[in-house]
Amino acid sequence: MLHPTSATRPVGWMTRRPFRGTMSDLLSRIATDRSEDAFRSLFKEFGPRVRNFMMQQGADAGLAEELAQETLITVWRKASLYSAEKGSATTWIYTIARNLRTDHIRRQRAWQELTDEHAQKIPSDDVPADEVMDARQRQVRVQTVLKQLPPDQVEVVKLAFMDGLPHSEIATRLSLPLGTVKSRIRLAYQKLRTALEDLQ
Amino acid sequence: MSTVITHHPDSTTLLSYAAATIAEPLAAVVAAHLSMCPRCRAEVADLELLGAAIMLSAPDCSSGAALKVPARPADVAKLADGRVAHSNDRLPAPISAAYALSLDSIPWKRLGPGVWHHRLALRQEGDGDLRLLRIAPGRKMPDHGHGGAELTLVIEGAYRDVTGQYRRGDIQDVDEGIEHQPIVDTDGECICMIASEQPARFKSLVGRLTQPWTRM
Ligand SMILES: [Zn+2]
């Protein structure tokens, strides 16, 4: 993909990618000002992506739309609980979407949600600026790792996260031994850890 | 409250937890471990970052029909502030919350001399098996092979096998085909949580546990 220079950048480019760096701003406008404008921006940015995620996970168009709306409504409701210390805003939206999908598509208890609620957390109202920076850097690094992974590793990782396939079903889908799927996942994971190791 | 945890889930288990593709009983055990293990919590957070990156970069496969922006959602009168009062119970918080149990309120059922169990219900029967086991000091757990994935988390006491000693917070993530014969330490009973993605397999373990003492 080409990086548009300022001369060739099409009109509207900035509005098409508003979440980069400003996601937290949108969330804090939702949290403190209950800004409907911010909510609409957030919805336009994330709604279609979450719907796409739900369809990939096996929901039909109607259910996917419902779950996408439910995801963003949860963001609206819980925005005041979001803190940058917990990690990136996009992770937060991903976990809300994932938990709704576990509950409504897989029909299992979303244990991940229980962990988040019950893990011992240190209450903190002001997050040090360098921690916010770290969270942002982590996100950028993870995106870079994802782009640099070899195709066979990207494939298994995407089948897990996007298609919601357990390791054994990935093995069946790709006609590979389970051990091969697991070792590809371990290799991808190792690259992720290496990319993040100097950020505490 | 310094629990020194030395055995963690395999990275493939953590990934399937972050992607929520893991069987429900195994997810419960990982959740319980995470509530005690900051290291794995941080690793899962990084995997969730990866999940977010994948979800947001995926090409749109939907018909492209416009998505209706919902009306301004109603505000909920009062939301808990998300920091649940932290109980001092020794049962991991996600488990005590999900089943309204504490370590001394578990309705143990005797399986045989020195062995008790309590089965934890899953949303869907057939999704595997989740139970708490309580085993007397010095007792041998029976040898068993593994078909599907199986996770054991120690809640109280300790046991050991050829792969090492497992204490509170430690998780044993057993690869298929590994034979091991855990023995509970002699200085106290051991309470652990065992999850299996295959109901039959775990039943056969309980069956073997039971067989010498009861005739089933
Ligand atoms: Zn751990």
Coordinates of C-alpha atoms and ligand atoms in Angstrom, one line a residue:
Chain A
M1 CA 0.0 0.0 0.0
L2 CA 1.3 3.5 -0.9
H3 CA 1.5 6.2 1.7
P4 CA -0.1 9.2 0.2
T5 CA 1.9 12.4 0.4
S6 CA 0.2 15.6 1.4
A7 CA 0.0 16.5 -2.3
T8 CA -1.8 13.4 -3.4
R9 CA -3.7 12.8 -0.2
P10 CA -7.4 12.7 -1.2
V11 CA -9.8 15.0 0.5
G12 CA -11.4 13.2 3.4
W13 CA -8.4 11.1 4.2
M14 CA -8.2 12.6 7.7
T15 CA -11.8 11.9 8.4
R16 CA -11.5 8.3 7.2
R17 CA -9.0 7.4 9.8
P18 CA -10.0 9.5 12.8
F19 CA -9.4 6.7 15.4
R20 CA -5.7 6.8 15.0
G21 CA -4.4 8.6 18.0
T22 CA -7.7 10.3 18.6
M23 CA -9.6 7.2 19.8
S24 CA -9.0 8.0 23.4
D25 CA -10.2 11.6 22.8
L26 CA -13.4 10.3 21.3
L27 CA -13.9 8.0 24.3
S28 CA -13.2 10.8 26.8
R29 CA -15.7 13.0 25.0
I30 CA -18.2 10.2 25.3
A31 CA -17.3 9.6 29.0
T32 CA -17.3 13.2 30.2
D33 CA -19.5 15.2 27.8
R34 CA -21.8 12.4 26.7
S35 CA -21.1 13.7 23.2
E36 CA -23.5 12.2 20.7
D37 CA -21.2 13.6 17.9
A38 CA -18.3 11.6 19.3
F39 CA -20.5 8.5 19.5
R40 CA -21.5 8.8 15.9
S41 CA -17.9 9.2 14.8
L42 CA -17.0 6.2 16.8
F43 CA -19.9 4.2 15.4
K44 CA -19.0 5.1 11.8
E45 CA -15.5 4.0 12.4
F46 CA -16.0 0.8 14.3
G47 CA -19.6 -0.3 13.6
P48 CA -18.8 -1.8 10.1
R49 CA -15.6 -3.4 11.3
V50 CA -17.4 -5.0 14.3
R51 CA -20.2 -6.2 12.1
N52 CA -17.7 -7.7 9.7
F53 CA -16.1 -9.5 12.6
M54 CA -19.4 -10.9 13.8
M55 CA -20.2 -12.2 10.3
Q56 CA -16.8 -13.8 10.0
Q57 CA -17.5 -15.5 13.4
G58 CA -20.7 -17.0 11.9
A59 CA -23.4 -14.6 12.6
D60 CA -26.0 -13.9 9.9
A61 CA -26.4 -10.3 8.7
G62 CA -29.1 -9.4 11.1
L63 CA -27.5 -10.8 14.2
A64 CA -24.1 -9.2 13.1
E65 CA -25.7 -5.8 12.9
E66 CA -27.4 -6.2 16.3
L67 CA -24.2 -7.3 17.9
A68 CA -22.2 -4.5 16.3
Q69 CA -24.8 -2.0 17.7
E70 CA -24.7 -3.7 21.1
T71 CA -20.9 -3.5 21.1
L72 CA -20.9 0.3 20.5
I73 CA -23.7 0.9 22.9
T74 CA -21.7 -0.9 25.6
V75 CA -18.8 1.4 24.8
W76 CA -21.2 4.4 25.3
R77 CA -22.5 3.0 28.6
K78 CA -19.1 2.0 30.0
A79 CA -17.0 4.8 28.6
S80 CA -16.5 6.3 32.0
L81 CA -14.9 3.0 33.2
Y82 CA -12.4 2.9 30.4
S83 CA -9.0 4.0 31.5
A84 CA -5.9 4.3 29.2
E85 CA -4.1 2.3 31.8
K86 CA -6.0 -0.8 30.8
G87 CA -4.5 -0.6 27.4
S88 CA -5.5 0.7 24.0
A89 CA -9.0 1.8 23.2
T90 CA -9.1 -0.5 20.2
T91 CA -8.3 -3.5 22.5
W92 CA -11.2 -2.5 24.7
I93 CA -13.6 -2.5 21.8
Y94 CA -12.3 -5.8 20.6
T95 CA -12.8 -7.4 24.0
I96 CA -16.4 -6.1 24.2
A97 CA -17.1 -7.5 20.7
R98 CA -15.4 -10.8 21.5
N99 CA -17.3 -11.3 24.8
L100 CA -20.7 -10.5 23.1
R101 CA -19.8 -13.0 20.4
T102 CA -18.9 -15.7 23.0
D103 CA -22.2 -15.1 24.7
H104 CA -24.5 -14.8 21.7
I105 CA -22.8 -16.9 18.9
R106 CA -20.9 -19.6 20.8
R107 CA -23.4 -19.5 23.6
Q108 CA -20.7 -19.9 26.3
R109 CA -20.0 -18.0 29.4
A110 CA -17.5 -15.2 28.6
W111 CA -14.9 -16.1 31.2
Q112 CA -12.6 -13.4 29.8
E113 CA -15.1 -10.8 31.0
L114 CA -15.1 -12.2 34.5
T115 CA -11.4 -12.1 34.6
D116 CA -11.3 -8.5 33.6
E117 CA -13.8 -7.6 36.3
H118 CA -12.2 -9.6 39.0
A119 CA -8.5 -9.3 38.4
Q120 CA -6.8 -7.3 41.1
K121 CA -6.3 -3.9 39.7
I122 CA -4.8 -0.9 41.3
P123 CA -7.3 1.9 41.1
S124 CA -5.7 4.9 39.4
D125 CA -7.4 8.1 38.2
D126 CA -4.4 9.7 36.6
V127 CA -2.4 7.6 34.3
P128 CA 1.2 8.7 34.0
A129 CA 1.9 10.1 30.5
D130 CA 4.7 7.7 29.8
E131 CA 2.3 4.7 30.4
V132 CA -0.1 6.2 27.8
M133 CA 2.8 6.5 25.4
D134 CA 3.8 2.9 26.1
A135 CA 0.3 1.7 25.4
R136 CA 0.3 3.6 22.1
Q137 CA 3.7 2.3 21.1
R138 CA 2.6 -1.3 22.0
Q139 CA -0.3 -0.9 19.6
V140 CA 1.9 0.4 16.8
R141 CA 4.4 -2.4 17.3
V142 CA 1.7 -5.1 17.3
Q143 CA 0.4 -3.7 14.0
T144 CA 3.9 -3.8 12.6
V145 CA 4.5 -7.4 13.7
L146 CA 1.2 -8.4 12.1
K147 CA 2.4 -7.0 8.8
Q148 CA 5.8 -8.7 9.0
L149 CA 4.7 -12.2 10.0
P150 CA 5.2 -14.9 7.3
P151 CA 2.0 -15.8 5.5
D152 CA 1.7 -19.2 7.1
Q153 CA 1.8 -17.7 10.6
V154 CA -0.6 -14.9 9.7
E155 CA -3.0 -17.4 8.3
V156 CA -3.3 -19.4 11.5
V157 CA -3.5 -16.4 13.7
K158 CA -6.3 -14.9 11.6
L159 CA -8.2 -18.1 11.5
A160 CA -8.2 -18.0 15.3
F161 CA -9.0 -14.4 15.9
M162 CA -11.2 -13.5 13.0
D163 CA -12.9 -16.8 12.1
G164 CA -13.0 -18.0 15.7
L165 CA -11.6 -21.5 14.9
P166 CA -10.1 -23.6 17.8
H167 CA -6.6 -24.9 17.0
S168 CA -8.0 -28.3 16.1
E169 CA -10.4 -26.9 13.6
I170 CA -7.6 -24.8 12.1
A171 CA -5.7 -28.0 11.6
T172 CA -8.6 -29.6 9.9
R173 CA -9.3 -26.6 7.7
L174 CA -5.6 -26.4 6.5
S175 CA -5.1 -30.2 6.5
L176 CA -2.2 -29.9 8.8
P177 CA -1.2 -31.8 12.0
L178 CA -2.3 -30.0 15.2
G179 CA 1.3 -29.8 16.2
T180 CA 2.2 -27.8 13.1
V181 CA -0.6 -25.3 13.8
K182 CA 0.6 -25.0 17.4
S183 CA 4.2 -24.4 16.4
R184 CA 3.2 -21.7 13.9
I185 CA 1.2 -20.0 16.7
R186 CA 4.2 -20.3 19.0
L187 CA 6.5 -18.8 16.4
A188 CA 4.1 -15.9 15.8
Y189 CA 3.8 -15.4 19.5
Q190 CA 7.5 -15.3 19.9
K191 CA 7.8 -12.5 17.4
L192 CA 5.2 -10.6 19.2
R193 CA 7.1 -10.9 22.5
T194 CA 10.4 -10.0 20.9
A195 CA 8.8 -6.9 19.4
L196 CA 7.5 -5.8 22.8
E197 CA 10.3 -6.9 25.1
D198 CA 11.9 -3.5 25.6
L199 CA 8.6 -1.9 26.6
Q200 CA 8.8 -3.0 30.2
Chain B
M1 CA 0.2 -12.2 49.5
S2 CA 3.1 -13.2 47.3
T3 CA 2.1 -16.3 45.4
V4 CA 5.1 -17.4 43.4
I5 CA 3.8 -19.0 40.3
T6 CA 6.2 -21.1 38.3
H7 CA 4.0 -23.0 35.9
H8 CA 2.0 -21.0 33.3
P9 CA -0.3 -22.0 30.4
D10 CA 1.3 -22.6 27.0
S11 CA 1.3 -19.7 24.7
T12 CA -1.1 -21.5 22.3
T13 CA -3.5 -21.8 25.2
L14 CA -3.2 -18.1 26.0
L15 CA -3.9 -17.3 22.4
S16 CA -7.0 -19.4 22.2
Y17 CA -8.2 -17.7 25.4
A18 CA -7.6 -14.2 24.0
A19 CA -9.4 -15.3 20.8
A20 CA -12.1 -17.0 22.8
T21 CA -11.8 -20.2 20.8
I22 CA -11.0 -22.3 23.8
A23 CA -13.5 -24.7 25.2
E24 CA -15.5 -23.3 28.1
P25 CA -14.1 -25.4 31.0
L26 CA -10.5 -24.6 29.9
A27 CA -11.4 -20.9 29.7
A28 CA -12.6 -21.1 33.3
V29 CA -9.3 -22.5 34.5
V30 CA -7.3 -19.9 32.5
A31 CA -9.5 -17.2 33.9
A32 CA -8.8 -18.4 37.5
H33 CA -5.1 -18.5 36.8
L34 CA -5.1 -15.0 35.3
S35 CA -6.8 -13.7 38.4
M36 CA -3.7 -14.8 40.3
C37 CA -1.0 -14.2 37.6
P38 CA -0.1 -10.6 36.5
R39 CA 2.4 -12.0 34.0
C40 CA -0.1 -14.0 32.0
R41 CA -2.6 -11.1 32.3
A42 CA -0.1 -8.8 30.6
E43 CA 0.6 -11.5 27.9
V44 CA -3.2 -11.9 27.2
A45 CA -3.5 -8.1 27.0
D46 CA -0.8 -8.1 24.2
L47 CA -2.7 -10.9 22.4
E48 CA -5.9 -8.9 22.7
L49 CA -4.0 -6.1 21.1
L50 CA -3.2 -8.5 18.2
G51 CA -6.9 -9.5 18.1
A52 CA -7.9 -5.8 17.8
A53 CA -5.4 -5.2 15.1
I54 CA -6.7 -8.2 13.1
M55 CA -10.4 -7.2 13.6
L56 CA -9.7 -3.7 12.5
S57 CA -7.6 -4.4 9.5
A58 CA -9.7 -7.2 8.1
P59 CA -11.2 -6.6 4.6
D60 CA -15.0 -5.9 4.8
C61 CA -16.8 -9.0 3.7
S62 CA -20.3 -7.8 4.5
S63 CA -22.6 -6.7 1.7
G64 CA -21.6 -3.2 2.5
A65 CA -25.1 -2.2 3.4
A66 CA -25.2 0.9 5.5
L67 CA -25.2 0.3 9.2
K68 CA -27.8 2.2 11.2
V69 CA -26.4 4.4 13.9
P70 CA -28.5 3.6 16.9
A71 CA -30.3 6.5 18.7
R72 CA -28.6 8.0 21.7
P73 CA -28.4 5.0 24.1
A74 CA -30.1 5.4 27.4
D75 CA -27.8 6.1 30.3
V76 CA -27.7 3.5 33.0
A77 CA -28.6 5.1 36.2
K78 CA -25.7 3.8 38.2
L79 CA -22.9 1.7 37.0
A80 CA -20.6 -0.1 39.4
D81 CA -17.3 1.5 39.1
G82 CA -15.7 -1.7 37.7
R83 CA -13.6 -2.3 40.7
V84 CA -15.3 -5.1 42.4
A85 CA -14.6 -5.4 46.1
H86 CA -11.8 -7.8 46.3
S87 CA -12.7 -10.8 48.4
N88 CA -10.1 -12.5 50.5
D89 CA -11.4 -15.9 49.7
R90 CA -8.9 -18.4 48.5
L91 CA -11.1 -19.6 45.7
P92 CA -10.1 -17.6 42.6
A93 CA -12.4 -14.6 42.1
P94 CA -13.9 -15.5 38.7
I95 CA -14.9 -18.9 40.0
S96 CA -16.4 -17.6 43.3
A97 CA -18.2 -15.0 41.3
A98 CA -19.6 -17.3 38.6
Y99 CA -20.7 -20.0 41.0
A100 CA -21.3 -18.0 44.2
L101 CA -19.0 -20.3 46.1
S102 CA -16.2 -19.8 48.7
L103 CA -13.5 -22.3 49.5
D104 CA -15.3 -23.5 52.7
S105 CA -18.8 -23.6 51.1
I106 CA -18.0 -26.2 48.4
P107 CA -20.5 -29.1 48.6
W108 CA -17.9 -31.8 48.3
K109 CA -19.0 -35.3 47.2
R110 CA -16.9 -38.2 48.3
L111 CA -15.5 -40.3 45.5
G112 CA -13.5 -42.6 47.7
P113 CA -11.1 -42.5 50.7
G114 CA -9.3 -39.2 50.6
V115 CA -10.9 -38.0 47.4
W116 CA -13.7 -35.6 47.0
H117 CA -15.1 -33.7 44.0
H118 CA -17.5 -31.0 43.0
R119 CA -18.7 -30.6 39.5
L120 CA -19.1 -27.0 38.1
A121 CA -21.9 -26.6 35.6
L122 CA -21.2 -25.3 32.1
R123 CA -23.5 -23.2 30.0
Q124 CA -23.8 -26.2 27.6
E125 CA -23.5 -29.7 28.7
G126 CA -21.1 -31.6 26.4
D127 CA -18.7 -28.7 26.1
G128 CA -16.3 -30.7 28.3
D129 CA -15.9 -31.1 32.0
L130 CA -15.0 -28.8 34.8
R131 CA -14.6 -29.8 38.5
L132 CA -12.9 -29.1 41.7
L133 CA -11.0 -32.0 43.3
R134 CA -9.9 -32.3 46.9
I135 CA -7.3 -35.0 47.6
A136 CA -5.8 -36.1 50.9
P137 CA -2.1 -35.6 51.8
G138 CA 0.3 -38.1 50.2
R139 CA -2.4 -39.6 48.0
K140 CA -1.5 -40.7 44.5
M141 CA -3.6 -39.5 41.7
P142 CA -4.1 -42.2 39.2
D143 CA -2.0 -42.4 36.1
H144 CA -3.9 -41.2 33.0
G145 CA -3.2 -40.4 29.4
H146 CA -4.6 -37.4 27.7
G147 CA -6.8 -37.3 24.7
G148 CA -7.9 -33.7 24.3
A149 CA -6.6 -30.6 26.0
E150 CA -6.6 -30.7 29.8
L151 CA -5.7 -28.0 32.4
T152 CA -5.1 -28.4 36.1
L153 CA -4.9 -25.4 38.4
V154 CA -3.7 -25.8 42.0
I155 CA -5.8 -23.7 44.5
E156 CA -4.6 -25.1 47.8
G157 CA -1.7 -27.4 48.8
A158 CA 0.6 -28.9 46.2
Y159 CA 1.3 -32.0 44.2
R160 CA 4.2 -33.1 42.2
D161 CA 5.0 -35.4 39.2
V162 CA 7.9 -36.0 36.9
T163 CA 7.5 -32.4 35.5
G164 CA 7.9 -30.7 38.9
Q165 CA 6.0 -29.4 41.8
Y166 CA 2.7 -27.5 41.4
R167 CA 1.6 -25.1 44.1
R168 CA -1.2 -22.5 44.5
G169 CA -1.6 -20.6 41.2
D170 CA 0.4 -23.0 39.1
I171 CA -1.3 -24.4 36.1
Q172 CA -0.4 -27.7 34.3
D173 CA -1.0 -27.5 30.6
V174 CA -0.5 -31.1 29.5
D175 CA 0.4 -31.9 26.0
E176 CA -1.3 -34.9 24.4
G177 CA 0.3 -38.2 25.0
I178 CA 2.2 -37.2 28.2
E179 CA 2.0 -39.7 30.9
H180 CA 2.3 -38.4 34.4
Q181 CA 1.4 -39.5 37.9
P182 CA 0.8 -36.7 40.3
I183 CA 1.2 -37.3 44.0
V184 CA -0.1 -34.8 46.6
D185 CA 2.4 -33.5 49.0
T186 CA 2.4 -35.1 52.5
D187 CA 2.0 -31.9 54.5
G188 CA -1.6 -31.0 53.5
E189 CA -4.5 -31.8 51.2
C190 CA -4.6 -30.4 47.7
I191 CA -7.5 -28.6 46.1
C192 CA -7.3 -28.2 42.4
M193 CA -9.5 -27.4 39.5
I194 CA -9.4 -29.7 36.5
A195 CA -10.8 -28.9 33.1
S196 CA -11.0 -31.2 30.1
E197 CA -12.4 -30.5 26.7
Q198 CA -13.5 -34.1 26.4
P199 CA -16.2 -35.2 28.8
A200 CA -15.6 -38.9 28.3
R201 CA -11.9 -38.6 29.0
F202 CA -12.3 -36.9 32.3
K203 CA -15.0 -39.3 33.4
S204 CA -12.6 -42.1 32.8
L205 CA -10.1 -40.3 35.1
V206 CA -12.8 -40.0 37.7
G207 CA -13.8 -43.6 37.0
R208 CA -10.2 -44.7 37.6
L209 CA -10.0 -42.6 40.7
T210 CA -13.1 -44.2 42.0
Q211 CA -12.7 -47.8 40.9
P212 CA -10.4 -49.1 43.7
W213 CA -12.8 -48.0 46.4
T214 CA -16.3 -48.1 45.0
R215 CA -17.7 -50.4 42.4
M216 CA -19.3 -48.4 39.6
Ligands
ZN1 ZN 0.7 -17.2 34.5

